[in-house]
PDB file of C-alpha atoms in Angstrom:
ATOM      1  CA  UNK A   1     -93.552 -56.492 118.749  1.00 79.00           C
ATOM      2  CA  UNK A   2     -97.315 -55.797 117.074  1.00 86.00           C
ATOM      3  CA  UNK A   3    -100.654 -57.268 117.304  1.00 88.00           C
ATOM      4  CA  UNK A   4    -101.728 -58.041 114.341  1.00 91.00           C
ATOM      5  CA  UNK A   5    -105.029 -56.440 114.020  1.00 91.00           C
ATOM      6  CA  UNK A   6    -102.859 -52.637 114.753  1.00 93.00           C
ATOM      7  CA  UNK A   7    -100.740 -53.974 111.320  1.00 92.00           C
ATOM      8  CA  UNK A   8    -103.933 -54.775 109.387  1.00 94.00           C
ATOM      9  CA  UNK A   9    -106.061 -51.722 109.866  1.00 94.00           C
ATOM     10  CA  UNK A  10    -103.009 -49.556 109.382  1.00 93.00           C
ATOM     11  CA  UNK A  11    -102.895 -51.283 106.326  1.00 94.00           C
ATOM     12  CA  UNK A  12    -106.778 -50.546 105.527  1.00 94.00           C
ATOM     13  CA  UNK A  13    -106.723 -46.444 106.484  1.00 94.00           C
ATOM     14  CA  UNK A  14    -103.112 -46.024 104.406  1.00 93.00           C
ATOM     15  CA  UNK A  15    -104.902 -47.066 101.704  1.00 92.00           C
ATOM     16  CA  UNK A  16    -108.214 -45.853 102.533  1.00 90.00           C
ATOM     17  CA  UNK A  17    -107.063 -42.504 103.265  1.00 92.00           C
ATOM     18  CA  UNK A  18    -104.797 -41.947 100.782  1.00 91.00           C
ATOM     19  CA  UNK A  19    -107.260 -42.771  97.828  1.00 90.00           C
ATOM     20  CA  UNK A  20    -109.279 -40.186  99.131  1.00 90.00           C
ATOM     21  CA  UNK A  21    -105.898 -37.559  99.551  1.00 91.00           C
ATOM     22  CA  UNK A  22    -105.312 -38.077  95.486  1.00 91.00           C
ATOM     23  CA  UNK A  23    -109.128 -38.049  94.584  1.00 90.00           C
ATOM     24  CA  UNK A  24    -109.199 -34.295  96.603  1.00 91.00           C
ATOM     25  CA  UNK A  25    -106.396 -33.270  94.800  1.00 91.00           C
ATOM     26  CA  UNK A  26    -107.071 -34.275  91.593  1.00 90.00           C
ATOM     27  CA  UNK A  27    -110.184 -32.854  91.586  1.00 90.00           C
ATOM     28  CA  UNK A  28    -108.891 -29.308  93.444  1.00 90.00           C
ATOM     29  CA  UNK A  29    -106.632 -29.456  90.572  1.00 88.00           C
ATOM     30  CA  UNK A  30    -108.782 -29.601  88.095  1.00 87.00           C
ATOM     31  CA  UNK A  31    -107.597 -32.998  86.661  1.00 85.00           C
ATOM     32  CA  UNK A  32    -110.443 -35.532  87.186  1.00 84.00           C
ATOM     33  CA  UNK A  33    -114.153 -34.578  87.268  1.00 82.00           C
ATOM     34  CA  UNK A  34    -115.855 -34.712  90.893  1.00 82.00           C
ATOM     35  CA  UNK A  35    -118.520 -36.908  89.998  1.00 80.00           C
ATOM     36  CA  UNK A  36    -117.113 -40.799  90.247  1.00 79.00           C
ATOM     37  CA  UNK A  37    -113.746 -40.446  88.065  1.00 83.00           C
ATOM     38  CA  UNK A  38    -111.487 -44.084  87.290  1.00 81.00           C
ATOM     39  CA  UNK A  39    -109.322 -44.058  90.249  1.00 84.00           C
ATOM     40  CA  UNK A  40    -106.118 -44.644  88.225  1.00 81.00           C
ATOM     41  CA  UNK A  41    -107.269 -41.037  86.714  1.00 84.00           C
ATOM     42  CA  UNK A  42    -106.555 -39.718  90.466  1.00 85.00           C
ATOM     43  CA  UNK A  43    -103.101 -40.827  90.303  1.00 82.00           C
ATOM     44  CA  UNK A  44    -101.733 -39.817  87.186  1.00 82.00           C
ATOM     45  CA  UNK A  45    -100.898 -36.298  87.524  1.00 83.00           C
ATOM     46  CA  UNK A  46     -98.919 -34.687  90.044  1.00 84.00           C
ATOM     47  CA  UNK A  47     -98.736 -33.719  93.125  1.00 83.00           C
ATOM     48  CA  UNK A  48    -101.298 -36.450  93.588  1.00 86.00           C
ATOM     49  CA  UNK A  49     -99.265 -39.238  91.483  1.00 85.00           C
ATOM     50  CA  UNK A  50     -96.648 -39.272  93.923  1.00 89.00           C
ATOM     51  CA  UNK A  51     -99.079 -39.916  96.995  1.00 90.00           C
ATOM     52  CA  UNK A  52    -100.588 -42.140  94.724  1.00 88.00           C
ATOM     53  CA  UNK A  53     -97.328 -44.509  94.240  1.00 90.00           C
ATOM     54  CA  UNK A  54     -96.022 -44.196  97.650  1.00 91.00           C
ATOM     55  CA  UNK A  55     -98.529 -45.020  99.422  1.00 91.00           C
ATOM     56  CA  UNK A  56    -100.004 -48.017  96.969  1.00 91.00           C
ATOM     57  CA  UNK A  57     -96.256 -49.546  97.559  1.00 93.00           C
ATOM     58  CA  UNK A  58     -96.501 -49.056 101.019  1.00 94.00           C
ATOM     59  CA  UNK A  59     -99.912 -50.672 101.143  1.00 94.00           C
ATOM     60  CA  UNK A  60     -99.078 -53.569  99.041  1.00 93.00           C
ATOM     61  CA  UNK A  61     -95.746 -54.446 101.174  1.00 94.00           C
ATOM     62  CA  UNK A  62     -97.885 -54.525 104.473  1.00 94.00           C
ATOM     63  CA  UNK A  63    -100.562 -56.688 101.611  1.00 94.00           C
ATOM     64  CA  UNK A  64     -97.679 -59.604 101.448  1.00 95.00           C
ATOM     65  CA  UNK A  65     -97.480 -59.373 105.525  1.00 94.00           C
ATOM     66  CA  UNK A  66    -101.502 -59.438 106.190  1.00 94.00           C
ATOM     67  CA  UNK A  67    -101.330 -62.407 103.294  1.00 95.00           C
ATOM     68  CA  UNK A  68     -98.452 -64.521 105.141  1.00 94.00           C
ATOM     69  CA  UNK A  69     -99.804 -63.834 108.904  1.00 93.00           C
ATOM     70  CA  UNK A  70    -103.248 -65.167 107.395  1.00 92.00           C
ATOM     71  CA  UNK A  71    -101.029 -68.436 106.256  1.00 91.00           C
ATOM     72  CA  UNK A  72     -99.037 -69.433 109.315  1.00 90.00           C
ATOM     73  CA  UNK A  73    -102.372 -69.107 111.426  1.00 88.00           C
ATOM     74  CA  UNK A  74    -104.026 -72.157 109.269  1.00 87.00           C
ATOM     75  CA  UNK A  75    -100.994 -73.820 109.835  1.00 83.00           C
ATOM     76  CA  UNK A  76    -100.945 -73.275 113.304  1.00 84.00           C
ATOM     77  CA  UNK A  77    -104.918 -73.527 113.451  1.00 77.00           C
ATOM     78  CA  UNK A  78    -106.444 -75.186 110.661  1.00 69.00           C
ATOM     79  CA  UNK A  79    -107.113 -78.942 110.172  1.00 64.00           C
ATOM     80  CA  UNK A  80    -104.558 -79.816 108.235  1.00 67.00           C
ATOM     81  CA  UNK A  81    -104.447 -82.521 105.254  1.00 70.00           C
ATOM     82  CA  UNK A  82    -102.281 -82.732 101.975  1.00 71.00           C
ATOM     83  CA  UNK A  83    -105.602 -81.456  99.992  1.00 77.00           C
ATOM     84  CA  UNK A  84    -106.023 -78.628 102.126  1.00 79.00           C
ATOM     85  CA  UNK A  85    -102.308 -77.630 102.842  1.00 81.00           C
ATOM     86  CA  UNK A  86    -102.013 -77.088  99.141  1.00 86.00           C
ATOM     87  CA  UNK A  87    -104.627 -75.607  98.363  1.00 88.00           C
ATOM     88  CA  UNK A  88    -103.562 -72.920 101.236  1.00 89.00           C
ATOM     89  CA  UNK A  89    -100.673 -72.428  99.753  1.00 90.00           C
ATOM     90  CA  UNK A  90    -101.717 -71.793  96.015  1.00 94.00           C
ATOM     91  CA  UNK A  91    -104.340 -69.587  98.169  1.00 94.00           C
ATOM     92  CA  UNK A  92    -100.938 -67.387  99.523  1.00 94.00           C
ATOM     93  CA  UNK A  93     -99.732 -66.652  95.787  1.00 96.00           C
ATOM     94  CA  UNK A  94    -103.128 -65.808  94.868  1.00 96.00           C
ATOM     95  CA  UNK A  95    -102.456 -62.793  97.927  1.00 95.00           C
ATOM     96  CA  UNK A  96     -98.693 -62.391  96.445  1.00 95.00           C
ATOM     97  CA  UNK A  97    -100.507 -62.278  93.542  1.00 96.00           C
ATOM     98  CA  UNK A  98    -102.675 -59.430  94.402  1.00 94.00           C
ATOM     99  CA  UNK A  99    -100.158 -57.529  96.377  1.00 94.00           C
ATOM    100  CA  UNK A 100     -98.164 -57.721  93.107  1.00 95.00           C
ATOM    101  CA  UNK A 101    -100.085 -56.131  90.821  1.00 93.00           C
ATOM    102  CA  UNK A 102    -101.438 -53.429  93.659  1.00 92.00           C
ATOM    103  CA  UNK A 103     -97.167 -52.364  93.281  1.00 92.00           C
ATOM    104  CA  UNK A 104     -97.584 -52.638  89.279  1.00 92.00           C
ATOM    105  CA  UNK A 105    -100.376 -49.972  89.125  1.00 90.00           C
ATOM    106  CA  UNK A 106     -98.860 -47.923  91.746  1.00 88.00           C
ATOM    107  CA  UNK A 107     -95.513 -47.803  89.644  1.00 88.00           C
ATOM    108  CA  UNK A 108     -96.537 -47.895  86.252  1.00 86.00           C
ATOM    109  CA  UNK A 109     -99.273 -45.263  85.799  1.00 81.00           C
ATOM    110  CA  UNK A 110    -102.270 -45.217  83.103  1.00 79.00           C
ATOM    111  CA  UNK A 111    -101.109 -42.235  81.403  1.00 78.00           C
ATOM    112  CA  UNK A 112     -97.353 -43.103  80.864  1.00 79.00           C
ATOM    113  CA  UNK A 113     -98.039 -47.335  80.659  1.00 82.00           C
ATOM    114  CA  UNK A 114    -101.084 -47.737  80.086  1.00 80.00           C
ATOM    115  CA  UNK A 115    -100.178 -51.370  78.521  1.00 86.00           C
ATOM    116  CA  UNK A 116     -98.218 -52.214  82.190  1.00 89.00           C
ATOM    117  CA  UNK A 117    -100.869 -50.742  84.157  1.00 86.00           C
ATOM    118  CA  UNK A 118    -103.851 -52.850  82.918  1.00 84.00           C
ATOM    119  CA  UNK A 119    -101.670 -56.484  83.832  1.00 90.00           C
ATOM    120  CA  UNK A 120    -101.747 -54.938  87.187  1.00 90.00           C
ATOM    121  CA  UNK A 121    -105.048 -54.301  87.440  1.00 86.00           C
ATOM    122  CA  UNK A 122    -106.393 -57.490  86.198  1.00 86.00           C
ATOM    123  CA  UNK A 123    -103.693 -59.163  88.273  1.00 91.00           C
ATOM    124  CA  UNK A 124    -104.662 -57.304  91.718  1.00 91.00           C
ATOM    125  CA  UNK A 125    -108.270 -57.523  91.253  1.00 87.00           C
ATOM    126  CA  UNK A 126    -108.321 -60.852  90.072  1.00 89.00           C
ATOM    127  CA  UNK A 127    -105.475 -62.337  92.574  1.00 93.00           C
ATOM    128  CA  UNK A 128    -107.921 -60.525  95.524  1.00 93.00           C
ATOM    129  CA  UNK A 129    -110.701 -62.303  94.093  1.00 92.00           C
ATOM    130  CA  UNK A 130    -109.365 -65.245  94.203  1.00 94.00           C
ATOM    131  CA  UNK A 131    -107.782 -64.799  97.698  1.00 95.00           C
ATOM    132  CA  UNK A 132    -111.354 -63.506  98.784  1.00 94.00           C
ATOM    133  CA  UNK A 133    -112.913 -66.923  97.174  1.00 93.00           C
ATOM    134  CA  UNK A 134    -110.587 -69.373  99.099  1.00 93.00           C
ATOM    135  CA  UNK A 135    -110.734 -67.827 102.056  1.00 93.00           C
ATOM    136  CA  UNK A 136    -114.397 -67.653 102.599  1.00 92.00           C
ATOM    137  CA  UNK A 137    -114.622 -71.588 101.825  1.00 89.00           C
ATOM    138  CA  UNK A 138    -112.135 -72.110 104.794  1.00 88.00           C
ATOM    139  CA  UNK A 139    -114.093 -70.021 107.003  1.00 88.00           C
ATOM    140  CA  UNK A 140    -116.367 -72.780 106.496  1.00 87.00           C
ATOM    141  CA  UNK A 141    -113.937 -76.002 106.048  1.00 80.00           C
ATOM    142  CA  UNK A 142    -110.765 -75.911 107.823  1.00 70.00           C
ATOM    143  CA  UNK A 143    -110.703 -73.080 109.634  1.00 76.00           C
ATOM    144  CA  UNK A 144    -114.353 -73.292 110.983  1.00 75.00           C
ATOM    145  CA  UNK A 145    -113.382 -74.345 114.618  1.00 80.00           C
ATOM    146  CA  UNK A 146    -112.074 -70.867 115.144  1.00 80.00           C
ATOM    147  CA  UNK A 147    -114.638 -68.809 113.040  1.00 84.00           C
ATOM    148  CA  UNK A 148    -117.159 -67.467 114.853  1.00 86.00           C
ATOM    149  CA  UNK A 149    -120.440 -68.203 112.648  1.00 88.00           C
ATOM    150  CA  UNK A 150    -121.414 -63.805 112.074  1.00 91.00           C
ATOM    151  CA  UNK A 151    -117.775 -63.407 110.765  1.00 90.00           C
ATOM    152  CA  UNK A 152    -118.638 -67.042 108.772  1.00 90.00           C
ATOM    153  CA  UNK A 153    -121.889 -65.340 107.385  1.00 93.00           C
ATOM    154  CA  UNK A 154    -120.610 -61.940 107.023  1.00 93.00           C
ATOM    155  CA  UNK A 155    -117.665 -63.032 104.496  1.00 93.00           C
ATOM    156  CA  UNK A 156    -119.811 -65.645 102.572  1.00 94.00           C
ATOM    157  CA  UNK A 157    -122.554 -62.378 102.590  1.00 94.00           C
ATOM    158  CA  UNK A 158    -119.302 -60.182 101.314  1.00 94.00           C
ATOM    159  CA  UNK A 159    -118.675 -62.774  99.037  1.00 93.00           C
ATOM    160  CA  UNK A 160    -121.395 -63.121  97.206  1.00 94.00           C
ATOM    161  CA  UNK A 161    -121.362 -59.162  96.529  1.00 92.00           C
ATOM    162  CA  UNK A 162    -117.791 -59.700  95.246  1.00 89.00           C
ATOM    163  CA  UNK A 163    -119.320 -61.957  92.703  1.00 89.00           C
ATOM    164  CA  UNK A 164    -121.422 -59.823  91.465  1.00 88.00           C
ATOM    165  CA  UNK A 165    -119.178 -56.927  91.190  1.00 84.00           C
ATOM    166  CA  UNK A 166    -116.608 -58.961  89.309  1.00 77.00           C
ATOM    167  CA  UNK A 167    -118.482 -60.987  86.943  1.00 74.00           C
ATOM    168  CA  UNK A 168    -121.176 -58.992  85.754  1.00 68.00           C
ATOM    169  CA  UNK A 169    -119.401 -54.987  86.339  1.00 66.00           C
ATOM    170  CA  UNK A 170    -115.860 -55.194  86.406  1.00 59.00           C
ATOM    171  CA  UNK A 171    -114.344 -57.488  83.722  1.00 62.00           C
ATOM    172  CA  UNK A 172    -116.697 -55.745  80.712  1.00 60.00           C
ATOM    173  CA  UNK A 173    -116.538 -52.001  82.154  1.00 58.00           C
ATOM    174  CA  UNK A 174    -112.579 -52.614  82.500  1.00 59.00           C
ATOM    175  CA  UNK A 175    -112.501 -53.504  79.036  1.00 60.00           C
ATOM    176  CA  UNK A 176    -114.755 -50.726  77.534  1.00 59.00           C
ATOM    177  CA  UNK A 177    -112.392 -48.253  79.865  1.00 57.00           C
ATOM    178  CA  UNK A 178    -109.329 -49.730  78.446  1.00 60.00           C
ATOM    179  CA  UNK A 179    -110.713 -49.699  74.319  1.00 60.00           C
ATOM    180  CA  UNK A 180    -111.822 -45.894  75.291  1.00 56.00           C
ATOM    181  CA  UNK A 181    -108.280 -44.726  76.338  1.00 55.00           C
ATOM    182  CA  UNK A 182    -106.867 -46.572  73.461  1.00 53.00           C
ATOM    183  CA  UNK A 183    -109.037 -44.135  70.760  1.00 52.00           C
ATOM    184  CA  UNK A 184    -108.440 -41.099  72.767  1.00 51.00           C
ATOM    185  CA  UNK A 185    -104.624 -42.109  72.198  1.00 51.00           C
ATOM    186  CA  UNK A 186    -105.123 -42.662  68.340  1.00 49.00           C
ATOM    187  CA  UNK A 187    -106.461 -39.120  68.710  1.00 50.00           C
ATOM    188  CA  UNK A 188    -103.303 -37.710  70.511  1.00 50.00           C
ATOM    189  CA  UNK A 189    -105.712 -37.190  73.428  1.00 47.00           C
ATOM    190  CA  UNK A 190    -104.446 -37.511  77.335  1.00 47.00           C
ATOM    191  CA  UNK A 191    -105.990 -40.140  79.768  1.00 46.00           C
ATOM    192  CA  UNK A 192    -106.400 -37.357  81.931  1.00 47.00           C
ATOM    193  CA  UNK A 193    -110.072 -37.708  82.742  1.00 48.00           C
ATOM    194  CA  UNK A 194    -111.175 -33.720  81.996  1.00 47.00           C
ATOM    195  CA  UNK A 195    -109.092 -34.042  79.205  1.00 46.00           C
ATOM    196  CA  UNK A 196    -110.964 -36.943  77.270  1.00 48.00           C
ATOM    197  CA  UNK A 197    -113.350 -36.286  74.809  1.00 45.00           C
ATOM    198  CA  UNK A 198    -116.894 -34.758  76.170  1.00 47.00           C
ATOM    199  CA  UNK A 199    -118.351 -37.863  74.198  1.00 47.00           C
ATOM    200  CA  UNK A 200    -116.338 -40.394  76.269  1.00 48.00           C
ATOM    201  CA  UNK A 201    -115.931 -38.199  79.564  1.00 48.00           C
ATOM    202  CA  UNK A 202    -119.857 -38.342  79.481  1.00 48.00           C
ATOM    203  CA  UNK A 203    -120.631 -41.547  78.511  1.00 60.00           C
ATOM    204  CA  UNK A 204    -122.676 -43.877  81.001  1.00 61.00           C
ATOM    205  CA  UNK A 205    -120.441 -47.574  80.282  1.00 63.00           C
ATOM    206  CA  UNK A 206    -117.296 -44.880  81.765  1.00 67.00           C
ATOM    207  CA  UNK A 207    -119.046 -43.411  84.811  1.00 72.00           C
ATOM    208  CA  UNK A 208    -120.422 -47.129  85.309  1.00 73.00           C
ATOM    209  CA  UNK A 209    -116.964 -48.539  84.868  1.00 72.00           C
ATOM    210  CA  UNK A 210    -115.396 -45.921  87.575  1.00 78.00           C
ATOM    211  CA  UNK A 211    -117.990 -47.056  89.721  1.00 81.00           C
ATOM    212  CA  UNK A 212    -117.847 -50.535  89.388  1.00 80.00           C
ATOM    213  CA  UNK A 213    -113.618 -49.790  90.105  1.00 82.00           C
ATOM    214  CA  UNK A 214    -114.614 -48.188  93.706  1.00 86.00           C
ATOM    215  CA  UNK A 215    -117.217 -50.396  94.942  1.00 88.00           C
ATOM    216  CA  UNK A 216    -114.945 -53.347  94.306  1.00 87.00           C
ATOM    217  CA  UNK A 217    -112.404 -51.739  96.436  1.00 89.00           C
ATOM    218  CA  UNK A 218    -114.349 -50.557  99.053  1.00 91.00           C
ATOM    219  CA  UNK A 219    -115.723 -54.203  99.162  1.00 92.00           C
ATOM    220  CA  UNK A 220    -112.027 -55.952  99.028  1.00 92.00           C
ATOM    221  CA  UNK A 221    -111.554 -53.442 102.276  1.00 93.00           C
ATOM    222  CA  UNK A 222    -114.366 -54.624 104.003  1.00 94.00           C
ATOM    223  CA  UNK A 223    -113.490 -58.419 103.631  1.00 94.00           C
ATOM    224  CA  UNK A 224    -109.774 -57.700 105.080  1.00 94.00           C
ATOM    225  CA  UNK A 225    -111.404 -55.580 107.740  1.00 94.00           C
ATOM    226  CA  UNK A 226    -113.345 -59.167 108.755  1.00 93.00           C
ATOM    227  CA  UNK A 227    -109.770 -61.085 109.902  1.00 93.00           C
ATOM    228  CA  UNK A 228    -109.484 -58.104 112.635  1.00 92.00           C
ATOM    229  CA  UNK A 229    -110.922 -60.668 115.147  1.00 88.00           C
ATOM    230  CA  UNK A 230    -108.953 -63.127 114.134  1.00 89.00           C
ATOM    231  CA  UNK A 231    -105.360 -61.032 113.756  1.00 91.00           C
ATOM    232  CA  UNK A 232    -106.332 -59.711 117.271  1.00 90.00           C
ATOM    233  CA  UNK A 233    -104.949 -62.924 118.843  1.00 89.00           C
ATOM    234  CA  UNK A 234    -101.922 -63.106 117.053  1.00 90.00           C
ATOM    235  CA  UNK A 235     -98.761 -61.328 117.831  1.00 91.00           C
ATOM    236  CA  UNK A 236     -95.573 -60.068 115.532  1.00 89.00           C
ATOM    237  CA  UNK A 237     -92.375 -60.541 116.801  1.00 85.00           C
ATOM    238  CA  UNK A 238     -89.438 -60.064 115.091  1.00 79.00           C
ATOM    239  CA  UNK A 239     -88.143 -63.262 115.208  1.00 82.00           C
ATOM    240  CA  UNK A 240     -91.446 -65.067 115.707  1.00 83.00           C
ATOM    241  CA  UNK A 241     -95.246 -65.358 115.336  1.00 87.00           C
ATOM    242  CA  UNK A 242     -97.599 -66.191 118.433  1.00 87.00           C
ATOM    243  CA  UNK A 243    -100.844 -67.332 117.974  1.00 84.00           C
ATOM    244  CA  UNK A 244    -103.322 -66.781 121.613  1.00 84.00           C
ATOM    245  CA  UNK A 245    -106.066 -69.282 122.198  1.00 79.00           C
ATOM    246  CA  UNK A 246    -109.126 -69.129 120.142  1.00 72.00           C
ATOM    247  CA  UNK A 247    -111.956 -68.353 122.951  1.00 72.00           C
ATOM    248  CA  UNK A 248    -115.892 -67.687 121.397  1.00 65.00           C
TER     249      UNK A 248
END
């Protein structure tokens, strides 16, 4: 037996913590620069590519858990209609979705699949996106009744900066990333980040792109951090879920 809220922010300092165990290595190592490197860079060597894949598969097994707990409590709490019941569920494969490709880019690294790793990355990012989209409109539609109104405001507020960060930063930096480590391939060049060319290592659209890469993920952390309320009334069994009473 678990509460839920112990499962989810284990789930949140695995991952937290161990992105910042391969970024220390990496960089003790010599093998990405200090200053804001791609975090796939900080998993593609070892030691530091092991802790990498580990602990990304660990994180996106526990992903599919947080993602199904979150689905049985709207159908044990949510006002429920055909509309809405569907859209919850193409809302769970969006979170399959993300958990999916989270495993893909722990597996399949930049240096060795480079080809692999970038479905991944489009399909965790996006499929979190997504997740993050539906479930801020329930917070406001069906699942309202037991949303306390700062947890409504804080996710729309969350939200809104997860727009920004994918529309505007992530989809173009990702793709100016991706066409750099395809020319320092043509020019039998590693994606190892110190090992780029000083040209590319330098340039701004890189360091912006890296950037862009660990704000979204320190933003997709904060959203999951916001069902801790809500995953504090519900209980893991083995054999069964329990859901407490909602009380404001």
């Amino acid at each position: 037996m678990v509460v839920a809220s112990i499962l989810l922010m284990s789930t949140l300092l695995i991952f937290f913590f161990s992105t910042v165990v391969t970024y220390t290595i990496s960089v003790i190592t010599n093998h990405v620069k200090p200053f804001i490197p791609n975090i796939s860079y900080t998993g593609n060597e070892p030691v530091e590519s092991c802790i990498f894949t580990a602990s990304l598969n660990i994180v996106g097994l526990l992903y599919v858990i947080i993602v199904y707990v979150r689905y049985c409590q709207y159908l044990e709490e949510g006002v429920i209609d055909k509309y809405s019941k569907n859209l919850q569920k193409l809302t769970f494969l969006f979170g399959l979705m993300g958990a999916f490709g989270l495993s893909i880019i722990a597996s399949f690294s930049q240096k060795l699949c480079l080809m692999v790793h970038s479905v991944g990355f489009l399909m965790c990012f996006s499929g979190t996106f997504l997740y993050i989209l539906f479930q801020t409109l329930f917070s406001f539609g069906s699942m309202s009744k037991v949303t306390p109104e700062r947890i409504k405001l804080c996710r729309l507020i969350v939200f809104i900066i997860e727009c920004i960060i994918h529309f505007i930063g992530t989809s173009l930096c990702f793709a100016i990333v991706v066409t750099y480590d395809f020319s320092s391939r043509k020019e039998n060049v590693t994606t190892t980040d110190n090992n780029l060319p000083k040209k590319l290592r330098n340039d701004w659209l890189v360091n912006l792109g890296a950037g862009v890469e660990w704000l979204t993920l320190i933003v997709n952390l904060t959203f999951f951090g916001l069902f801790y309320g809500d995953f504090k009334r519900i209980i893991i069994k083995s054999d069964e879920i329990i859901f407490l009473p909602f009380t404001k």
